[in-house]
Amino acid sequence: MVSKMKKLAAAVLSISFMIASQGAIACDDKACERAYLSSTSQYISNHGRQANTARTEREAHALNRERRDYAVQSHLHRAKQFLSSSK
């Protein structure tokens, strides 16, 4: 799973840099190029933050699932103990 995420991140970055280089070539002067590269780097950093947020949310959901499963198993175990002791 981690290697897939790394491959996806690398693909997004390489595509973004290719787009950035094509757009930078189309600029006539340094100010245009600087503005374009600045907006592109902001775009890339935003997507990096979004990817990190999505990963954190997935990890939180997985942890919550584990906690729920543990709570259910614990409840069932205590219920079995209670029922066996009440006989």
XYZ file of C-alpha atoms in Angstrom:
87
model
C 0.000 0.000 0.000
C 2.809 2.379 0.880
C 4.681 1.709 -2.357
C 1.496 2.376 -4.348
C 1.116 5.716 -2.571
C 4.763 6.567 -3.274
C 4.325 5.673 -6.945
C 1.161 7.773 -7.137
C 2.851 10.731 -5.443
C 5.841 10.440 -7.782
C 3.539 10.312 -10.807
C 1.602 13.379 -9.649
C 4.808 15.304 -9.016
C 6.378 14.349 -12.336
C 3.230 15.259 -14.262
C 2.990 18.542 -12.375
C 6.613 19.375 -13.155
C 6.112 18.526 -16.825
C 3.077 20.809 -16.934
C 5.040 23.496 -15.111
C 7.952 23.271 -17.526
C 5.646 23.500 -20.549
C 3.880 26.542 -19.113
C 7.144 28.192 -18.104
C 8.446 27.880 -21.660
C 5.331 29.679 -22.923
C 6.086 32.716 -20.717
C 7.811 35.605 -22.458
C 9.588 37.201 -19.519
C 11.044 36.314 -16.132
C 8.137 37.830 -14.176
C 5.641 35.629 -16.004
C 7.822 32.569 -15.508
C 8.322 33.329 -11.810
C 4.578 33.822 -11.269
C 3.745 30.620 -13.114
C 6.310 28.557 -11.219
C 5.121 30.046 -7.939
C 1.513 29.101 -8.648
C 2.608 25.637 -9.769
C 4.618 25.040 -6.595
C 1.613 26.208 -4.557
C -0.587 23.774 -6.499
C 1.840 20.916 -5.815
C 2.106 21.716 -2.103
C -1.693 21.897 -1.814
C -2.014 18.457 -3.376
C 0.671 17.153 -1.026
C -1.307 18.436 1.945
C -4.493 16.892 0.567
C -2.735 13.540 0.146
C -1.420 13.714 3.711
C -4.883 14.596 5.009
C -6.464 11.713 3.106
C -3.839 9.302 4.456
C -4.407 10.532 8.016
C -8.172 10.119 7.614
C -7.746 6.563 6.313
C -5.490 5.727 9.254
C -8.027 7.208 11.693
C -10.864 5.199 10.142
C -8.784 2.020 10.355
C -7.959 2.719 14.001
C -11.631 3.348 14.776
C -12.545 0.052 13.086
C -9.968 -1.756 15.210
C -11.321 -0.111 18.367
C -14.910 -1.034 17.489
C -13.910 -4.624 16.739
C -12.061 -4.843 20.043
C -15.048 -3.388 21.918
C -17.417 -5.900 20.305
C -15.097 -8.828 21.049
C -14.623 -7.638 24.628
C -18.373 -7.245 25.094
C -19.052 -10.730 23.698
C -16.373 -12.233 25.921
C -17.832 -10.561 29.046
C -21.350 -11.613 28.040
C -20.211 -15.245 27.679
C -18.522 -15.087 31.079
C -21.636 -13.580 32.656
C -23.910 -16.200 31.102
C -21.640 -19.076 32.099
C -21.358 -17.815 35.688
C -25.129 -17.328 36.056
C -25.950 -20.977 35.246
